[in-house]
mmCIF file of C-alpha atoms in Angstrom:
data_model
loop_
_atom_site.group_PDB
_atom_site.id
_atom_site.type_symbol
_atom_site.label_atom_id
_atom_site.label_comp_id
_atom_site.label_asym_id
_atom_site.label_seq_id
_atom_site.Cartn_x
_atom_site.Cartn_y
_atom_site.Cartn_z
ATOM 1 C CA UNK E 970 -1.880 -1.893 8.657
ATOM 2 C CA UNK E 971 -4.467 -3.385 10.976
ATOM 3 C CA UNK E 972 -2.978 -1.552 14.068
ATOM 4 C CA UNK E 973 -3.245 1.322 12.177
ATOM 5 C CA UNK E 974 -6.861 0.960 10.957
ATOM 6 C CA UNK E 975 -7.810 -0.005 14.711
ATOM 7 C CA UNK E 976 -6.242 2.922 16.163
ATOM 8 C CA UNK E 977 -7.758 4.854 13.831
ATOM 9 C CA UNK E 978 -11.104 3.680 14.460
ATOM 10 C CA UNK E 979 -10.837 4.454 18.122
ATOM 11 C CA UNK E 980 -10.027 8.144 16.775
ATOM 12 C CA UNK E 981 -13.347 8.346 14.694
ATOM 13 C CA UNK E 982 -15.341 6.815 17.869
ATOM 14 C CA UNK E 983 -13.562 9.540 19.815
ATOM 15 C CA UNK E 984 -13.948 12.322 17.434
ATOM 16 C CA UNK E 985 -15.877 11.562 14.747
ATOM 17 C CA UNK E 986 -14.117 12.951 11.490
ATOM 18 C CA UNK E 987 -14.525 12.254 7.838
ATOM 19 C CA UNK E 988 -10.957 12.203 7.506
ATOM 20 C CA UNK E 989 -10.193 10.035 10.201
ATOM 21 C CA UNK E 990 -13.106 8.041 8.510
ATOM 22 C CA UNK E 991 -10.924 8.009 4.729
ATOM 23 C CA UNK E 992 -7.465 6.912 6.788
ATOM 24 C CA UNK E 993 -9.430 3.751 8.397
ATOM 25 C CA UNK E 994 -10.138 2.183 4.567
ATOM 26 C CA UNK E 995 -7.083 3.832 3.495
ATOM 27 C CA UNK E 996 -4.970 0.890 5.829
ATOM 28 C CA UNK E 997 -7.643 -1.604 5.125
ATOM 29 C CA UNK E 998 -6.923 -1.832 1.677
ATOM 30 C CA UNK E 999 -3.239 -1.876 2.311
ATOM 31 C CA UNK E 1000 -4.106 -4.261 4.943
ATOM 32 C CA UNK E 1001 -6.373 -6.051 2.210
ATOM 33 C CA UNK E 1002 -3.618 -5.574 -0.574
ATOM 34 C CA UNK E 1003 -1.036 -6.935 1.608
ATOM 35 C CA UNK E 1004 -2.454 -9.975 3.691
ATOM 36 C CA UNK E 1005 -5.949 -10.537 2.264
ATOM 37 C CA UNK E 1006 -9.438 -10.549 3.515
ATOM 38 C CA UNK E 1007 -8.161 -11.047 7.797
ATOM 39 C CA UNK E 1008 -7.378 -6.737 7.035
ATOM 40 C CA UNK E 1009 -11.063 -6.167 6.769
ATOM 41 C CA UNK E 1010 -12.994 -9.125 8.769
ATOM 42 C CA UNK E 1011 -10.753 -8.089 11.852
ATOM 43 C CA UNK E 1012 -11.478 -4.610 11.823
ATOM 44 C CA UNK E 1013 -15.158 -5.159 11.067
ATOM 45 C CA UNK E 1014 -15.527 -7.546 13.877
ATOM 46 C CA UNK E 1015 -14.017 -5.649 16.371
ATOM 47 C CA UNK E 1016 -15.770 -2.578 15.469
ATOM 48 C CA UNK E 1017 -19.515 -3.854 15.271
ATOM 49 C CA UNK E 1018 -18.687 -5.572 19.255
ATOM 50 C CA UNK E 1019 -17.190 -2.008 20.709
ATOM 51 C CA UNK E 1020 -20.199 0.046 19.180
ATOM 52 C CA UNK E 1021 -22.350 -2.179 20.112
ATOM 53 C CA UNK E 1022 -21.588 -1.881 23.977
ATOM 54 C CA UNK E 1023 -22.470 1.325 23.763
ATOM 55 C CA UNK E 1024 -25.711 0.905 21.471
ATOM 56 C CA UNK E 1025 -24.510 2.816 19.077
ATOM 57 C CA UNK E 1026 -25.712 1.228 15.587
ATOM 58 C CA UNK E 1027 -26.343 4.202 13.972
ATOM 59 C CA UNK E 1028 -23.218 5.686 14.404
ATOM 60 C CA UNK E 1029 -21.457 2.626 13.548
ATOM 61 C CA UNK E 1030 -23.617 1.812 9.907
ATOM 62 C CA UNK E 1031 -22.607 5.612 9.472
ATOM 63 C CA UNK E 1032 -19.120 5.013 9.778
ATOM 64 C CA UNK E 1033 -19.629 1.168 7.705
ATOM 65 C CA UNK E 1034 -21.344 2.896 4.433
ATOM 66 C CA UNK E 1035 -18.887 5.755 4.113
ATOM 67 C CA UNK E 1036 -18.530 5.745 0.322
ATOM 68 C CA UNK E 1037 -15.668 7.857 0.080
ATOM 69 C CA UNK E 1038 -14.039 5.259 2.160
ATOM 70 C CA UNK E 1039 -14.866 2.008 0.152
ATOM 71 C CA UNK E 1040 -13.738 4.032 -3.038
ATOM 72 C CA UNK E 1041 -10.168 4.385 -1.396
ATOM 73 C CA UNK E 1042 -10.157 0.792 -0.138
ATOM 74 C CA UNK E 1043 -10.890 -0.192 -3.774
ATOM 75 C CA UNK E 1044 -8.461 1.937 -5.660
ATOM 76 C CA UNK E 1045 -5.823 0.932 -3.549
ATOM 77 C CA UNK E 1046 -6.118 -2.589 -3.661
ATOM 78 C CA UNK E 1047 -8.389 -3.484 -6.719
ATOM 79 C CA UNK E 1048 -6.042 -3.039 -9.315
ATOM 80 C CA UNK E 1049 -3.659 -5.937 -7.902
ATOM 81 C CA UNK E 1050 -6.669 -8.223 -7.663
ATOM 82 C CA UNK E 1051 -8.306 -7.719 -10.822
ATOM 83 C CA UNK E 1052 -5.114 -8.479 -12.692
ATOM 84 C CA UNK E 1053 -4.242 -11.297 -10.537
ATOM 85 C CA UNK E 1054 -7.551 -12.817 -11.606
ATOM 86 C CA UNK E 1055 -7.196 -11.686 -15.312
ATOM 87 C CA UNK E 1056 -4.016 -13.692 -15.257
ATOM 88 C CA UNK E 1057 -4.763 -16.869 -13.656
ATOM 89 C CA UNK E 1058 -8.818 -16.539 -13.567
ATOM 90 C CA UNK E 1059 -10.756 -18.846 -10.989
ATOM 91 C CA UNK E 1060 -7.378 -20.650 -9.600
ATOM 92 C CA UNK E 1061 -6.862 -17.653 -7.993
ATOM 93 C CA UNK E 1062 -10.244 -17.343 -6.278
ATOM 94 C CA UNK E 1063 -9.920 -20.933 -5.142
ATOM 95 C CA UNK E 1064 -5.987 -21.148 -4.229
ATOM 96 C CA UNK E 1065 -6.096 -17.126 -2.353
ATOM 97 C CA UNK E 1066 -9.535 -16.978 -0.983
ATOM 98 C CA UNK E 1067 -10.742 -20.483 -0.823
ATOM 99 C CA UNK E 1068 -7.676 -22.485 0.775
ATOM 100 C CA UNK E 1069 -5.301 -19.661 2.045
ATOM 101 C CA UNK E 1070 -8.169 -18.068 4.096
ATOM 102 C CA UNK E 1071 -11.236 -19.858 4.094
ATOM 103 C CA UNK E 1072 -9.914 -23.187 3.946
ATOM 104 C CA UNK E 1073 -7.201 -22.647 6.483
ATOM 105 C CA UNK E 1074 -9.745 -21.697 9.116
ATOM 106 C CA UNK E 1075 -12.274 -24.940 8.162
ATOM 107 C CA UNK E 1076 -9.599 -27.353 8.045
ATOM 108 C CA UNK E 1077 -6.006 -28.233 9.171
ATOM 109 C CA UNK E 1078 -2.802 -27.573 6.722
ATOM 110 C CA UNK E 1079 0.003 -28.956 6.807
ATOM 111 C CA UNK E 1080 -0.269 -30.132 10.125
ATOM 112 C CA UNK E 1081 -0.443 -27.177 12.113
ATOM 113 C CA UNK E 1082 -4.012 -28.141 14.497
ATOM 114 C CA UNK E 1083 -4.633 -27.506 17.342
ATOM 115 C CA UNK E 1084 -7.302 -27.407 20.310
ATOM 116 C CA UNK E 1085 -9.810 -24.706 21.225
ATOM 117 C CA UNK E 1086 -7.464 -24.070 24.246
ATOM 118 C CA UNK E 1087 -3.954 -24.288 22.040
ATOM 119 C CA UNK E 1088 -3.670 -20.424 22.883
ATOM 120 C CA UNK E 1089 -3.805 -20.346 26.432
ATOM 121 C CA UNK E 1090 -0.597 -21.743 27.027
ATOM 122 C CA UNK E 1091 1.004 -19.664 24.264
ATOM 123 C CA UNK E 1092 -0.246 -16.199 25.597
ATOM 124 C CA UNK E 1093 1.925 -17.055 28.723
ATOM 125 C CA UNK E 1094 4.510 -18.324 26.627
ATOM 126 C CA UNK E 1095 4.520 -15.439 23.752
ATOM 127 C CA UNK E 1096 4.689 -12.433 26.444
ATOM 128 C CA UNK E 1097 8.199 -13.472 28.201
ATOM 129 C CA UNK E 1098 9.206 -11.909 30.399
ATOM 130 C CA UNK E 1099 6.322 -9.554 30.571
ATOM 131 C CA UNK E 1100 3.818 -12.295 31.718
ATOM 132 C CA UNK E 1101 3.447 -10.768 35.219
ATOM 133 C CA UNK E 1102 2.280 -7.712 33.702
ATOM 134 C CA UNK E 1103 -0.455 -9.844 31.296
ATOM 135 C CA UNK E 1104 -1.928 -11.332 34.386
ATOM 136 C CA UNK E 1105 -2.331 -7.719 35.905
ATOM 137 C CA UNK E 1106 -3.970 -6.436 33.102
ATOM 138 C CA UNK E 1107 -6.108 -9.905 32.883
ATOM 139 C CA UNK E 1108 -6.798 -9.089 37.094
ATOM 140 C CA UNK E 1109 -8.241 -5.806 36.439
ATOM 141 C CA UNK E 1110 -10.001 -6.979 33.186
ATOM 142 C CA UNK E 1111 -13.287 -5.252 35.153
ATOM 143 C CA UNK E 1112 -12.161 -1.391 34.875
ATOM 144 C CA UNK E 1113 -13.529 -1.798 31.322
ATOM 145 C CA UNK E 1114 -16.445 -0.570 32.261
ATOM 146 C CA UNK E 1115 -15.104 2.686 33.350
ATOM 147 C CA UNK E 1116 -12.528 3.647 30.464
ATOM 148 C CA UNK E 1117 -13.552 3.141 26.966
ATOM 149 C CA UNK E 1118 -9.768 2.516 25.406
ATOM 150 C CA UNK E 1119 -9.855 -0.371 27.975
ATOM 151 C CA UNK E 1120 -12.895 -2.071 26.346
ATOM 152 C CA UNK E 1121 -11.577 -1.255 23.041
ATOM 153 C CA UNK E 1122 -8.139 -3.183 22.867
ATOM 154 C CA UNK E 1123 -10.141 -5.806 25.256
ATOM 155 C CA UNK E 1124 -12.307 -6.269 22.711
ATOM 156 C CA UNK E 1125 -9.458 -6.086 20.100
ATOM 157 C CA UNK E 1126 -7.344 -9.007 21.867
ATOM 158 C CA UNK E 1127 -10.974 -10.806 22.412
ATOM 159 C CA UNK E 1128 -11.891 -10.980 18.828
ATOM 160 C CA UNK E 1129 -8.360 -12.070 17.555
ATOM 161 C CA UNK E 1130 -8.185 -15.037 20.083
ATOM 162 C CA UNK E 1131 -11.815 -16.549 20.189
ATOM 163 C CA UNK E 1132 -11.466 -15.987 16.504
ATOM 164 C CA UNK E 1133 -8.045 -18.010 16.042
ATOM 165 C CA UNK E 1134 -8.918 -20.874 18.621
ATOM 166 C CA UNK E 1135 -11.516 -21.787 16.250
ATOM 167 C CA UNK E 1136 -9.372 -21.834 14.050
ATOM 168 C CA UNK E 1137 -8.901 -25.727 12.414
ATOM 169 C CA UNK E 1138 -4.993 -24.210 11.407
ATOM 170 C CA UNK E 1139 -3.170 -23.065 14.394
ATOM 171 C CA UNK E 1140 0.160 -21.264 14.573
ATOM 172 C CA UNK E 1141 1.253 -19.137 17.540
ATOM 173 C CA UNK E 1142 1.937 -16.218 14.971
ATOM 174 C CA UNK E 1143 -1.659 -16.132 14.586
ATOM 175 C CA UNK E 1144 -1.578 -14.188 17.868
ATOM 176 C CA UNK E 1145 0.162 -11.481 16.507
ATOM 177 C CA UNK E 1146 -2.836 -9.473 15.598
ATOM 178 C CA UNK E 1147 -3.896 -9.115 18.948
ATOM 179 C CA UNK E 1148 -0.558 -8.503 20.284
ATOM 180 C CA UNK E 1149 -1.065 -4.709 20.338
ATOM 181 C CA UNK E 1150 -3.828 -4.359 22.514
ATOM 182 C CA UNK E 1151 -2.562 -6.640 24.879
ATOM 183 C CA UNK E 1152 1.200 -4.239 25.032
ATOM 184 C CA UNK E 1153 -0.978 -1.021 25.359
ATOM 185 C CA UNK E 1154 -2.928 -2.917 28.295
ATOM 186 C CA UNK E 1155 0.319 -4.033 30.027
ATOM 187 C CA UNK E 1156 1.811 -0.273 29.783
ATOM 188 C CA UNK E 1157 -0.976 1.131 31.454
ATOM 189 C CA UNK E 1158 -1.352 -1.066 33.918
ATOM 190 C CA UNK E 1159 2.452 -0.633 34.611
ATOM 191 C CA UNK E 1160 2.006 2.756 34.927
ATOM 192 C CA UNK E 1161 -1.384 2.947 36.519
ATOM 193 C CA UNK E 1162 0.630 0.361 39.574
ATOM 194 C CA UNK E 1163 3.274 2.986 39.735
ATOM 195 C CA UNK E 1164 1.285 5.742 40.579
ATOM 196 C CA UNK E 1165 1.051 7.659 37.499
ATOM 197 C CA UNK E 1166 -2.148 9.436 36.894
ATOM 198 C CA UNK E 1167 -1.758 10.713 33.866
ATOM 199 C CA UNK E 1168 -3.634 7.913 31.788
ATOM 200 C CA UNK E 1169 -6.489 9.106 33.956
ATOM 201 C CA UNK E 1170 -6.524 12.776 33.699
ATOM 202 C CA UNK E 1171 -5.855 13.012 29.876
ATOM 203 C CA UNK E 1172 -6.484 11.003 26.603
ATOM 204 C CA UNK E 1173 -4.626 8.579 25.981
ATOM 205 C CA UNK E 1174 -2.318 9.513 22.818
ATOM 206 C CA UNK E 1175 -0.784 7.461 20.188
#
């Protein structure tokens, strides 16, 4: 679900569309319904950073307060919460939202800290046997300025892992979430080394 609400968020930067626009908090409240708050905050994050590299608030606040959007983000995951709190009232607020996501950010659980630098090791680790293809796309980390999808899953990857080293929990899973970016990154760098062009005379598909 978050893959799909970032890709579709590139889309709407792209192209802006209404119903581009209703997809994004269509997977964000699957994301939300499924994992929890992380399916929004991510997103959000991300999304505030790339616009605003390009100084586009307006477009972005646009895009933020689309009511349509926040209806379909509610009616897909509001039901589940409401009667989740109707059956076990504030212990869920303080055992979902207050230790499984706040609290596992603030503090260490069950054991699982780490250091500000625990994922630097574990990005060369997690990519085997691809990791000659991560430090490419880390070498040529400057063309960002040039092609916008670049900055975009840059800024994707960025946000996960400054966001998870600060973390107080740590688990290399944690990683996962910007795990996409950094494939799409390594593919067309791959392919960019190879001599293909096409990446550069067309938009990109997914």
């Amino acid at each position: 679900w978050l893959t799909l609400t970032l890709l579709d968020i590139y889309r709407y930067w792209e192209h802006p569309d209404k119903r581009v626009l209703d997809r994004v908090f269509l997977w964000m409240g699957l994301g939300f319904l499924t994992k929890g708050p992380v399916a929004i905050v991510l997103p959000v994050g991300i999304s505030v950073l790339f616009y605003a590299s390009f100084r586009q608030w307006r477009d972005f606040l646009r895009g933020a307060f689309h009511w349509r959007g926040w209806l379909i983000l509610i009616a897909v995951a509001g039901p589940w919460y409401f009667l989740e709190y109707q059956a076990q009232g504030q212990a869920f607020i303080d055992g979902f939202f207050l230790k499984h996501n706040v609290g596992r950010f603030t503090q260490t659980m069950e054991n699982h800290g780490g250091s500000i630098f625990y994922y630097l090791p574990m990005l060369l680790w997690m990519y085997l046997p691809f990791t000659g293809m991560l430090v490419m796309a880390f070498r040529n980390i400057g063309e960002v300025r040039d092609r916008p999808l670049d900055r975009f899953l840059w800024i994707w990857f960025g946000v996960v892992f400054v966001i998870f080293s600060f973390s107080s929990t740590q688990l290399p899973h944690y990683l996962l979430y910007g795990s996409v970016p950094l494939f799409l990154l390594m593919a067309t760098q791959l392919l960019r080394r190879s001599g293909a062009k096409a990446l550069d005379q067309h938009r990109f598909r997914y």
